[in-house]
């Protein structure tokens, strides 16, 4: 194989596929990237056996072929080269050379034929989405998903499709995020609405990174075991989390008779200040809703205390609730508007948070005992 490729073209492509490569692998070849020289470019692929990402970069292909190169070393080398550099990559036997101007590197390779390829079953559901919509759904829910929980079905984001809408839900058992978006009708092969899949946490992270800010359409192809995502020249294939997601609607409290509204940025600032003296292990804050005012209080085992107060749009009896500071700050980061609405019942019940007027999103936070 022999190709000539611009550094400005190769580096973004490496960034797309390189994120999936783990620093420690069960198989040595998983530390490599596969490069396949095609007629008018080079296709790159990375995999960890759970997720596979491939993309294409324009290149002058002088000799076809395929090679695998050490991912981290290749990315670091290309990143270090001049921005306007033109790179020659040539492979022979178990070595590959990379030349740019007066810089020359020789890398060891592994057989391209040994690079794993994920099996993709026939899709049961196909859906085209606006890229910004999918990014919004994941950005607003990913913070609430669990990581390495024994309840493996919580280690990801649930996507529920059907009825002209797409719903994203994530929970770790202490908080829940649900966001709804409009979507076209599904193209299915016999499956009835709604269709549910659980996207693993690492896939969610990689997908959010790939979605970026462009507005082009995204194609989702789903089966019982895999998710396939097309974003222009980039294709991601991921295994799905097997199992039944909990009935999330039961976790969302209804009929909450008390509602308060508060400025988002002022609340964020007050929480960040009071959190300085909160218990480092539990990060609890006592939030007191009173007519016209919101009081925050934290304390720690050293008997240090912090208090803050801000204006509140609320008329009702005084209620004090304990919350995890980090959970509230995560919700504030997901809310778009300048004002937050909080619905609650008492100190023992979960509270519903959302941006004022944002009926398509719900954030539930369970109370803490302080």
mmCIF file of C-alpha atoms in Angstrom:
data_model
loop_
_atom_site.group_PDB
_atom_site.id
_atom_site.type_symbol
_atom_site.label_atom_id
_atom_site.label_comp_id
_atom_site.label_asym_id
_atom_site.label_seq_id
_atom_site.Cartn_x
_atom_site.Cartn_y
_atom_site.Cartn_z
ATOM 1 C CA UNK A 1 0.000 0.000 0.000
ATOM 2 C CA UNK A 2 1.159 3.516 -0.785
ATOM 3 C CA UNK A 3 -0.840 6.710 -0.352
ATOM 4 C CA UNK A 4 -0.269 10.464 -0.240
ATOM 5 C CA UNK A 5 -2.606 12.386 2.057
ATOM 6 C CA UNK A 6 -2.777 15.920 3.417
ATOM 7 C CA UNK A 7 -2.185 16.236 7.150
ATOM 8 C CA UNK A 8 -5.214 18.561 7.374
ATOM 9 C CA UNK A 9 -7.386 15.754 5.960
ATOM 10 C CA UNK A 10 -5.876 12.785 7.799
ATOM 11 C CA UNK A 11 -5.816 14.226 11.319
ATOM 12 C CA UNK A 12 -9.598 14.861 11.625
ATOM 13 C CA UNK A 13 -10.269 11.359 10.281
ATOM 14 C CA UNK A 14 -7.896 9.860 12.857
ATOM 15 C CA UNK A 15 -9.666 11.840 15.587
ATOM 16 C CA UNK A 16 -12.981 10.295 14.530
ATOM 17 C CA UNK A 17 -11.856 6.661 14.713
ATOM 18 C CA UNK A 18 -9.155 6.964 17.383
ATOM 19 C CA UNK A 19 -11.507 7.697 20.271
ATOM 20 C CA UNK A 20 -12.808 4.144 20.347
ATOM 21 C CA UNK A 21 -9.353 2.618 20.866
ATOM 22 C CA UNK A 22 -8.657 1.720 24.494
ATOM 23 C CA UNK A 23 -5.189 2.220 25.948
ATOM 24 C CA UNK A 24 -5.286 -1.320 27.348
ATOM 25 C CA UNK A 25 -6.588 -4.048 25.068
ATOM 26 C CA UNK A 26 -7.363 -7.715 25.389
ATOM 27 C CA UNK A 27 -5.962 -8.247 21.866
ATOM 28 C CA UNK A 28 -2.861 -6.412 20.554
ATOM 29 C CA UNK A 29 -4.520 -5.646 17.211
ATOM 30 C CA UNK A 30 -7.234 -3.623 18.987
ATOM 31 C CA UNK A 31 -4.531 -1.050 19.721
ATOM 32 C CA UNK A 32 -4.185 -0.511 15.966
ATOM 33 C CA UNK A 33 -6.236 1.279 13.334
ATOM 34 C CA UNK A 34 -7.059 -0.364 10.018
ATOM 35 C CA UNK A 35 -6.247 1.682 6.903
ATOM 36 C CA UNK A 36 -7.633 0.451 3.583
ATOM 37 C CA UNK A 37 -6.537 2.223 0.386
ATOM 38 C CA UNK A 38 -9.482 2.503 -2.007
ATOM 39 C CA UNK A 39 -9.746 4.049 -5.471
ATOM 40 C CA UNK A 40 -10.127 7.668 -4.391
ATOM 41 C CA UNK A 41 -9.204 7.673 -0.727
ATOM 42 C CA UNK A 42 -8.395 5.760 2.406
ATOM 43 C CA UNK A 43 -10.935 4.247 4.799
ATOM 44 C CA UNK A 44 -9.930 4.124 8.469
ATOM 45 C CA UNK A 45 -11.462 1.889 11.121
ATOM 46 C CA UNK A 46 -11.065 1.474 14.879
ATOM 47 C CA UNK A 47 -12.701 -1.087 17.150
ATOM 48 C CA UNK A 48 -12.828 -2.362 20.726
ATOM 49 C CA UNK A 49 -15.116 -5.311 19.843
ATOM 50 C CA UNK A 50 -18.082 -3.450 21.404
ATOM 51 C CA UNK A 51 -17.977 -0.357 19.161
ATOM 52 C CA UNK A 52 -16.599 0.034 15.645
ATOM 53 C CA UNK A 53 -16.132 3.412 13.944
ATOM 54 C CA UNK A 54 -15.027 3.934 10.353
ATOM 55 C CA UNK A 55 -14.612 6.999 8.174
ATOM 56 C CA UNK A 56 -13.028 8.013 4.894
ATOM 57 C CA UNK A 57 -10.314 10.532 4.027
ATOM 58 C CA UNK A 58 -9.486 11.779 0.540
ATOM 59 C CA UNK A 59 -6.052 10.621 -0.581
ATOM 60 C CA UNK A 60 -3.894 10.067 -3.644
ATOM 61 C CA UNK A 61 -3.761 6.268 -3.784
ATOM 62 C CA UNK A 62 -0.687 5.136 -5.683
ATOM 63 C CA UNK A 63 -0.873 1.505 -4.614
ATOM 64 C CA UNK A 64 -3.898 -0.241 -3.091
ATOM 65 C CA UNK A 65 -3.851 -2.454 -0.046
ATOM 66 C CA UNK A 66 -4.552 -2.518 3.681
ATOM 67 C CA UNK A 67 -2.472 -2.168 6.823
ATOM 68 C CA UNK A 68 -2.965 -1.756 10.563
ATOM 69 C CA UNK A 69 -0.895 0.837 12.429
ATOM 70 C CA UNK A 70 -0.532 1.593 16.169
ATOM 71 C CA UNK A 71 -3.353 4.053 16.867
ATOM 72 C CA UNK A 72 -1.828 6.295 19.549
ATOM 73 C CA UNK A 73 1.569 6.532 17.874
ATOM 74 C CA UNK A 74 0.030 7.300 14.484
ATOM 75 C CA UNK A 75 -2.220 10.027 15.900
ATOM 76 C CA UNK A 76 0.630 11.596 17.888
ATOM 77 C CA UNK A 77 2.934 11.559 14.844
ATOM 78 C CA UNK A 78 0.382 13.143 12.496
ATOM 79 C CA UNK A 79 -0.561 15.737 15.117
ATOM 80 C CA UNK A 80 3.110 16.739 15.479
ATOM 81 C CA UNK A 81 3.630 17.348 11.753
ATOM 82 C CA UNK A 82 3.329 20.788 10.075
ATOM 83 C CA UNK A 83 -0.255 21.884 9.399
ATOM 84 C CA UNK A 84 0.373 22.172 5.654
ATOM 85 C CA UNK A 85 2.270 18.878 5.498
ATOM 86 C CA UNK A 86 1.676 16.193 2.876
ATOM 87 C CA UNK A 87 2.199 12.681 4.227
ATOM 88 C CA UNK A 88 3.318 9.558 2.405
ATOM 89 C CA UNK A 89 2.297 6.271 4.035
ATOM 90 C CA UNK A 90 3.816 3.133 2.571
ATOM 91 C CA UNK A 91 3.643 -0.424 3.904
ATOM 92 C CA UNK A 92 5.781 -3.433 3.131
ATOM 93 C CA UNK A 93 5.898 -6.767 4.975
ATOM 94 C CA UNK A 94 5.497 -6.042 8.723
ATOM 95 C CA UNK A 95 6.665 -2.424 8.596
ATOM 96 C CA UNK A 96 5.187 0.860 7.423
ATOM 97 C CA UNK A 97 6.950 4.141 6.733
ATOM 98 C CA UNK A 98 5.464 7.575 7.195
ATOM 99 C CA UNK A 99 7.284 10.468 5.509
ATOM 100 C CA UNK A 100 6.516 14.188 5.624
ATOM 101 C CA UNK A 101 9.072 16.722 4.376
ATOM 102 C CA UNK A 102 12.288 15.710 6.163
ATOM 103 C CA UNK A 103 10.549 13.731 8.914
ATOM 104 C CA UNK A 104 10.499 9.952 8.593
ATOM 105 C CA UNK A 105 8.949 7.352 10.878
ATOM 106 C CA UNK A 106 8.930 3.556 10.705
ATOM 107 C CA UNK A 107 6.107 1.748 12.481
ATOM 108 C CA UNK A 108 5.459 -1.930 13.125
ATOM 109 C CA UNK A 109 2.243 -3.343 11.660
ATOM 110 C CA UNK A 110 -0.065 -6.272 12.247
ATOM 111 C CA UNK A 111 -1.862 -8.238 9.558
ATOM 112 C CA UNK A 112 -4.864 -6.347 8.209
ATOM 113 C CA UNK A 113 -6.706 -9.632 7.729
ATOM 114 C CA UNK A 114 -6.701 -10.167 11.501
ATOM 115 C CA UNK A 115 -8.480 -6.895 12.241
ATOM 116 C CA UNK A 116 -11.932 -7.692 13.672
ATOM 117 C CA UNK A 117 -15.132 -6.717 11.901
ATOM 118 C CA UNK A 118 -18.419 -6.488 13.780
ATOM 119 C CA UNK A 119 -21.335 -8.523 12.515
ATOM 120 C CA UNK A 120 -24.322 -6.312 11.674
ATOM 121 C CA UNK A 121 -27.682 -8.132 11.583
ATOM 122 C CA UNK A 122 -30.424 -6.931 9.285
ATOM 123 C CA UNK A 123 -31.969 -3.751 10.672
ATOM 124 C CA UNK A 124 -35.459 -4.025 12.124
ATOM 125 C CA UNK A 125 -35.950 -0.255 12.412
ATOM 126 C CA UNK A 126 -34.605 2.566 10.248
ATOM 127 C CA UNK A 127 -34.959 6.243 11.093
ATOM 128 C CA UNK A 128 -33.525 9.484 9.702
ATOM 129 C CA UNK A 129 -33.005 12.263 12.254
ATOM 130 C CA UNK A 130 -31.642 15.771 12.330
ATOM 131 C CA UNK A 131 -28.156 15.588 13.824
ATOM 132 C CA UNK A 132 -28.850 18.462 16.219
ATOM 133 C CA UNK A 133 -31.941 16.709 17.597
ATOM 134 C CA UNK A 134 -30.057 13.506 18.393
ATOM 135 C CA UNK A 135 -27.248 15.486 19.965
ATOM 136 C CA UNK A 136 -29.746 17.410 22.110
ATOM 137 C CA UNK A 137 -31.413 14.211 23.316
ATOM 138 C CA UNK A 138 -28.104 12.655 24.358
ATOM 139 C CA UNK A 139 -26.584 15.820 25.850
ATOM 140 C CA UNK A 140 -29.626 16.365 28.063
ATOM 141 C CA UNK A 141 -29.802 12.803 29.391
ATOM 142 C CA UNK A 142 -26.291 11.299 29.384
ATOM 143 C CA UNK A 143 -25.338 12.839 32.746
ATOM 144 C CA UNK A 144 -28.006 10.750 34.512
ATOM 145 C CA UNK A 145 -26.975 7.313 33.209
ATOM 146 C CA UNK A 146 -25.212 4.868 35.492
ATOM 147 C CA UNK A 147 -21.622 3.665 35.069
ATOM 148 C CA UNK A 148 -20.562 0.125 36.026
ATOM 149 C CA UNK A 149 -23.801 -0.469 37.923
ATOM 150 C CA UNK A 150 -24.645 -4.120 38.651
ATOM 151 C CA UNK A 151 -28.023 -3.286 37.135
ATOM 152 C CA UNK A 152 -26.384 -3.378 33.721
ATOM 153 C CA UNK A 153 -29.488 -2.088 31.924
ATOM 154 C CA UNK A 154 -28.950 1.301 33.645
ATOM 155 C CA UNK A 155 -25.459 1.690 32.131
ATOM 156 C CA UNK A 156 -26.646 3.604 29.112
ATOM 157 C CA UNK A 157 -29.400 5.701 27.563
ATOM 158 C CA UNK A 158 -32.772 4.292 26.558
ATOM 159 C CA UNK A 159 -34.100 5.334 23.156
ATOM 160 C CA UNK A 160 -37.808 4.791 22.637
ATOM 161 C CA UNK A 161 -39.049 5.239 19.078
ATOM 162 C CA UNK A 162 -42.553 5.376 17.678
ATOM 163 C CA UNK A 163 -45.693 7.412 17.395
ATOM 164 C CA UNK A 164 -43.896 10.196 15.570
ATOM 165 C CA UNK A 165 -41.515 10.885 18.431
ATOM 166 C CA UNK A 166 -38.189 9.801 19.912
ATOM 167 C CA UNK A 167 -37.709 9.662 23.681
ATOM 168 C CA UNK A 168 -34.335 9.518 25.461
ATOM 169 C CA UNK A 169 -34.236 8.388 29.109
ATOM 170 C CA UNK A 170 -31.376 7.834 31.539
ATOM 171 C CA UNK A 171 -31.319 7.040 35.254
ATOM 172 C CA UNK A 172 -28.850 5.798 37.845
ATOM 173 C CA UNK A 173 -31.506 5.091 40.453
ATOM 174 C CA UNK A 174 -31.077 8.454 42.215
ATOM 175 C CA UNK A 175 -32.068 10.784 39.395
ATOM 176 C CA UNK A 176 -33.718 10.542 36.010
ATOM 177 C CA UNK A 177 -33.635 12.563 32.792
ATOM 178 C CA UNK A 178 -36.237 12.276 30.045
ATOM 179 C CA UNK A 179 -36.332 14.343 26.847
ATOM 180 C CA UNK A 180 -38.795 14.019 23.962
ATOM 181 C CA UNK A 181 -38.260 15.049 20.331
ATOM 182 C CA UNK A 182 -40.356 14.878 17.180
ATOM 183 C CA UNK A 183 -39.353 12.202 14.659
ATOM 184 C CA UNK A 184 -40.648 10.829 11.399
ATOM 185 C CA UNK A 185 -42.531 7.559 11.310
ATOM 186 C CA UNK A 186 -40.363 4.465 11.574
ATOM 187 C CA UNK A 187 -39.407 2.206 8.704
ATOM 188 C CA UNK A 188 -39.799 -1.208 10.337
ATOM 189 C CA UNK A 189 -39.736 -4.916 9.491
ATOM 190 C CA UNK A 190 -42.696 -6.091 11.514
ATOM 191 C CA UNK A 191 -41.874 -4.490 14.874
ATOM 192 C CA UNK A 192 -44.675 -2.607 16.604
ATOM 193 C CA UNK A 193 -44.400 0.769 18.348
ATOM 194 C CA UNK A 194 -42.806 1.715 20.589
ATOM 195 C CA UNK A 195 -39.384 0.259 19.796
ATOM 196 C CA UNK A 196 -36.860 0.406 22.656
ATOM 197 C CA UNK A 197 -33.066 0.001 22.710
ATOM 198 C CA UNK A 198 -30.454 0.721 25.386
ATOM 199 C CA UNK A 199 -27.304 2.411 24.053
ATOM 200 C CA UNK A 200 -24.199 1.631 26.192
ATOM 201 C CA UNK A 201 -22.545 4.503 28.058
ATOM 202 C CA UNK A 202 -19.313 4.386 26.029
ATOM 203 C CA UNK A 203 -21.284 4.447 22.789
ATOM 204 C CA UNK A 204 -23.245 7.451 24.061
ATOM 205 C CA UNK A 205 -19.970 9.252 24.816
ATOM 206 C CA UNK A 206 -18.487 8.473 21.391
ATOM 207 C CA UNK A 207 -21.696 9.348 19.569
ATOM 208 C CA UNK A 208 -21.956 12.721 21.309
ATOM 209 C CA UNK A 209 -18.384 13.417 20.240
ATOM 210 C CA UNK A 210 -19.094 12.484 16.631
ATOM 211 C CA UNK A 211 -22.332 14.446 16.351
ATOM 212 C CA UNK A 212 -20.535 17.783 16.735
ATOM 213 C CA UNK A 213 -22.536 20.825 15.693
ATOM 214 C CA UNK A 214 -23.245 20.175 12.006
ATOM 215 C CA UNK A 215 -26.875 20.052 10.881
ATOM 216 C CA UNK A 216 -26.786 17.163 8.409
ATOM 217 C CA UNK A 217 -29.104 14.194 8.807
ATOM 218 C CA UNK A 218 -28.244 11.055 10.742
ATOM 219 C CA UNK A 219 -29.487 7.584 9.849
ATOM 220 C CA UNK A 220 -30.171 5.112 12.655
ATOM 221 C CA UNK A 221 -30.497 1.401 11.899
ATOM 222 C CA UNK A 222 -31.498 -0.768 14.842
ATOM 223 C CA UNK A 223 -31.759 -4.467 15.516
ATOM 224 C CA UNK A 224 -32.181 -6.397 18.764
ATOM 225 C CA UNK A 225 -28.418 -6.489 19.287
ATOM 226 C CA UNK A 226 -26.809 -3.635 17.378
ATOM 227 C CA UNK A 227 -27.064 0.044 16.540
ATOM 228 C CA UNK A 228 -25.697 1.368 13.256
ATOM 229 C CA UNK A 229 -25.317 5.128 12.797
ATOM 230 C CA UNK A 230 -24.441 6.863 9.525
ATOM 231 C CA UNK A 231 -23.124 10.440 9.702
ATOM 232 C CA UNK A 232 -21.996 11.323 6.200
ATOM 233 C CA UNK A 233 -18.778 9.406 5.530
ATOM 234 C CA UNK A 234 -18.629 8.138 9.118
ATOM 235 C CA UNK A 235 -20.280 4.899 10.248
ATOM 236 C CA UNK A 236 -20.568 3.681 13.849
ATOM 237 C CA UNK A 237 -21.653 0.172 14.769
ATOM 238 C CA UNK A 238 -22.242 -0.678 18.421
ATOM 239 C CA UNK A 239 -23.563 -3.545 20.450
ATOM 240 C CA UNK A 240 -26.621 -2.701 22.547
ATOM 241 C CA UNK A 241 -27.216 -3.367 26.227
ATOM 242 C CA UNK A 242 -29.376 -6.458 26.507
ATOM 243 C CA UNK A 243 -32.190 -6.487 29.038
ATOM 244 C CA UNK A 244 -35.457 -4.773 29.864
ATOM 245 C CA UNK A 245 -35.300 -1.111 30.869
ATOM 246 C CA UNK A 246 -37.362 -0.225 33.963
ATOM 247 C CA UNK A 247 -40.814 1.322 33.523
ATOM 248 C CA UNK A 248 -39.473 4.868 33.779
ATOM 249 C CA UNK A 249 -42.889 6.553 33.836
ATOM 250 C CA UNK A 250 -43.451 5.146 37.329
ATOM 251 C CA UNK A 251 -40.430 7.078 38.604
ATOM 252 C CA UNK A 252 -41.749 10.437 37.419
ATOM 253 C CA UNK A 253 -44.031 11.854 40.124
ATOM 254 C CA UNK A 254 -47.321 13.410 39.057
ATOM 255 C CA UNK A 255 -49.845 15.660 40.740
ATOM 256 C CA UNK A 256 -47.201 17.725 42.551
ATOM 257 C CA UNK A 257 -49.062 20.612 44.137
ATOM 258 C CA UNK A 258 -46.166 22.985 44.795
ATOM 259 C CA UNK A 259 -44.147 24.825 42.144
ATOM 260 C CA UNK A 260 -41.316 27.321 42.419
ATOM 261 C CA UNK A 261 -39.397 29.262 39.765
ATOM 262 C CA UNK A 262 -35.864 30.575 40.148
ATOM 263 C CA UNK A 263 -33.184 32.189 38.004
ATOM 264 C CA UNK A 264 -30.898 29.419 36.720
ATOM 265 C CA UNK A 265 -27.554 31.238 36.862
ATOM 266 C CA UNK A 266 -28.174 32.726 40.316
ATOM 267 C CA UNK A 267 -29.070 29.294 41.637
ATOM 268 C CA UNK A 268 -25.991 27.767 39.998
ATOM 269 C CA UNK A 269 -23.724 30.366 41.616
ATOM 270 C CA UNK A 270 -25.299 29.909 45.053
ATOM 271 C CA UNK A 271 -24.975 26.121 44.827
ATOM 272 C CA UNK A 272 -21.332 26.307 43.781
ATOM 273 C CA UNK A 273 -20.555 28.590 46.726
ATOM 274 C CA UNK A 274 -22.340 26.551 49.361
ATOM 275 C CA UNK A 275 -20.945 23.282 47.992
ATOM 276 C CA UNK A 276 -17.455 24.367 49.079
ATOM 277 C CA UNK A 277 -18.324 23.464 52.666
ATOM 278 C CA UNK A 278 -20.547 20.478 51.972
ATOM 279 C CA UNK A 279 -19.731 16.949 53.086
ATOM 280 C CA UNK A 280 -17.115 15.764 50.560
ATOM 281 C CA UNK A 281 -18.589 12.250 50.502
ATOM 282 C CA UNK A 282 -22.295 13.026 50.200
ATOM 283 C CA UNK A 283 -22.355 16.574 48.739
ATOM 284 C CA UNK A 284 -25.738 17.349 50.257
ATOM 285 C CA UNK A 285 -27.413 20.760 50.346
ATOM 286 C CA UNK A 286 -30.553 21.673 52.277
ATOM 287 C CA UNK A 287 -32.873 23.660 50.018
ATOM 288 C CA UNK A 288 -35.634 25.583 51.772
ATOM 289 C CA UNK A 289 -38.535 26.906 49.732
ATOM 290 C CA UNK A 290 -40.214 29.837 51.444
ATOM 291 C CA UNK A 291 -42.479 32.581 50.191
ATOM 292 C CA UNK A 292 -40.351 34.813 47.957
ATOM 293 C CA UNK A 293 -37.016 33.297 49.013
ATOM 294 C CA UNK A 294 -34.881 30.218 48.507
ATOM 295 C CA UNK A 295 -32.377 29.377 51.257
ATOM 296 C CA UNK A 296 -29.423 27.009 50.797
ATOM 297 C CA UNK A 297 -27.416 25.472 53.622
ATOM 298 C CA UNK A 298 -24.550 22.988 53.764
ATOM 299 C CA UNK A 299 -22.354 21.624 56.525
ATOM 300 C CA UNK A 300 -19.582 19.081 56.919
ATOM 301 C CA UNK A 301 -18.190 16.773 59.637
ATOM 302 C CA UNK A 302 -15.840 19.567 60.777
ATOM 303 C CA UNK A 303 -18.973 21.532 61.752
ATOM 304 C CA UNK A 304 -18.280 24.146 59.098
ATOM 305 C CA UNK A 305 -21.351 25.705 57.512
ATOM 306 C CA UNK A 306 -22.295 27.718 54.446
ATOM 307 C CA UNK A 307 -25.552 29.562 53.804
ATOM 308 C CA UNK A 308 -26.883 31.477 50.825
ATOM 309 C CA UNK A 309 -30.189 32.978 49.806
ATOM 310 C CA UNK A 310 -31.811 34.201 46.608
ATOM 311 C CA UNK A 311 -35.151 35.419 45.335
ATOM 312 C CA UNK A 312 -37.765 32.837 44.462
ATOM 313 C CA UNK A 313 -41.117 32.890 42.712
ATOM 314 C CA UNK A 314 -43.063 30.763 45.191
ATOM 315 C CA UNK A 315 -46.098 31.198 47.377
ATOM 316 C CA UNK A 316 -46.853 28.366 49.740
ATOM 317 C CA UNK A 317 -45.872 26.831 53.026
ATOM 318 C CA UNK A 318 -42.224 26.459 53.975
ATOM 319 C CA UNK A 319 -40.645 23.201 52.785
ATOM 320 C CA UNK A 320 -37.039 22.002 53.256
ATOM 321 C CA UNK A 321 -35.602 19.295 51.009
ATOM 322 C CA UNK A 322 -32.130 17.772 50.879
ATOM 323 C CA UNK A 323 -30.549 17.336 47.450
ATOM 324 C CA UNK A 324 -27.196 16.179 46.092
ATOM 325 C CA UNK A 325 -25.472 19.360 44.880
ATOM 326 C CA UNK A 326 -23.859 17.634 41.901
ATOM 327 C CA UNK A 327 -27.221 16.294 40.711
ATOM 328 C CA UNK A 328 -28.815 19.739 40.787
ATOM 329 C CA UNK A 329 -25.850 21.309 38.978
ATOM 330 C CA UNK A 330 -26.072 18.619 36.295
ATOM 331 C CA UNK A 331 -29.721 19.475 35.722
ATOM 332 C CA UNK A 332 -28.962 23.192 35.522
ATOM 333 C CA UNK A 333 -26.341 22.383 32.880
ATOM 334 C CA UNK A 334 -28.973 20.559 30.822
ATOM 335 C CA UNK A 335 -31.609 23.305 31.023
ATOM 336 C CA UNK A 336 -31.553 25.776 28.117
ATOM 337 C CA UNK A 337 -33.664 28.643 29.445
ATOM 338 C CA UNK A 338 -32.771 31.327 31.964
ATOM 339 C CA UNK A 339 -35.319 30.177 34.537
ATOM 340 C CA UNK A 340 -35.916 26.805 36.215
ATOM 341 C CA UNK A 341 -39.240 25.425 37.442
ATOM 342 C CA UNK A 342 -39.233 23.011 40.403
ATOM 343 C CA UNK A 343 -42.298 20.944 41.260
ATOM 344 C CA UNK A 344 -42.379 19.130 44.599
ATOM 345 C CA UNK A 345 -44.664 17.778 47.309
ATOM 346 C CA UNK A 346 -42.679 17.514 50.543
ATOM 347 C CA UNK A 347 -39.243 16.716 51.950
ATOM 348 C CA UNK A 348 -39.645 12.969 51.345
ATOM 349 C CA UNK A 349 -40.779 12.963 47.710
ATOM 350 C CA UNK A 350 -38.809 13.326 44.479
ATOM 351 C CA UNK A 351 -38.847 16.725 42.778
ATOM 352 C CA UNK A 352 -39.342 17.441 39.080
ATOM 353 C CA UNK A 353 -37.051 20.055 37.530
ATOM 354 C CA UNK A 354 -37.282 21.561 34.042
ATOM 355 C CA UNK A 355 -36.710 24.766 32.157
ATOM 356 C CA UNK A 356 -39.706 27.092 32.372
ATOM 357 C CA UNK A 357 -41.939 26.319 29.386
ATOM 358 C CA UNK A 358 -39.882 23.253 28.369
ATOM 359 C CA UNK A 359 -42.633 20.653 28.481
ATOM 360 C CA UNK A 360 -40.625 18.166 26.421
ATOM 361 C CA UNK A 361 -38.051 17.587 29.177
ATOM 362 C CA UNK A 362 -38.264 16.210 32.726
ATOM 363 C CA UNK A 363 -35.487 15.877 35.292
ATOM 364 C CA UNK A 364 -36.271 13.982 38.499
ATOM 365 C CA UNK A 365 -34.053 14.195 41.578
ATOM 366 C CA UNK A 366 -34.633 12.066 44.650
ATOM 367 C CA UNK A 367 -34.290 13.770 48.053
ATOM 368 C CA UNK A 368 -31.426 13.118 50.497
ATOM 369 C CA UNK A 369 -31.597 12.694 54.234
ATOM 370 C CA UNK A 370 -29.413 15.369 55.822
#
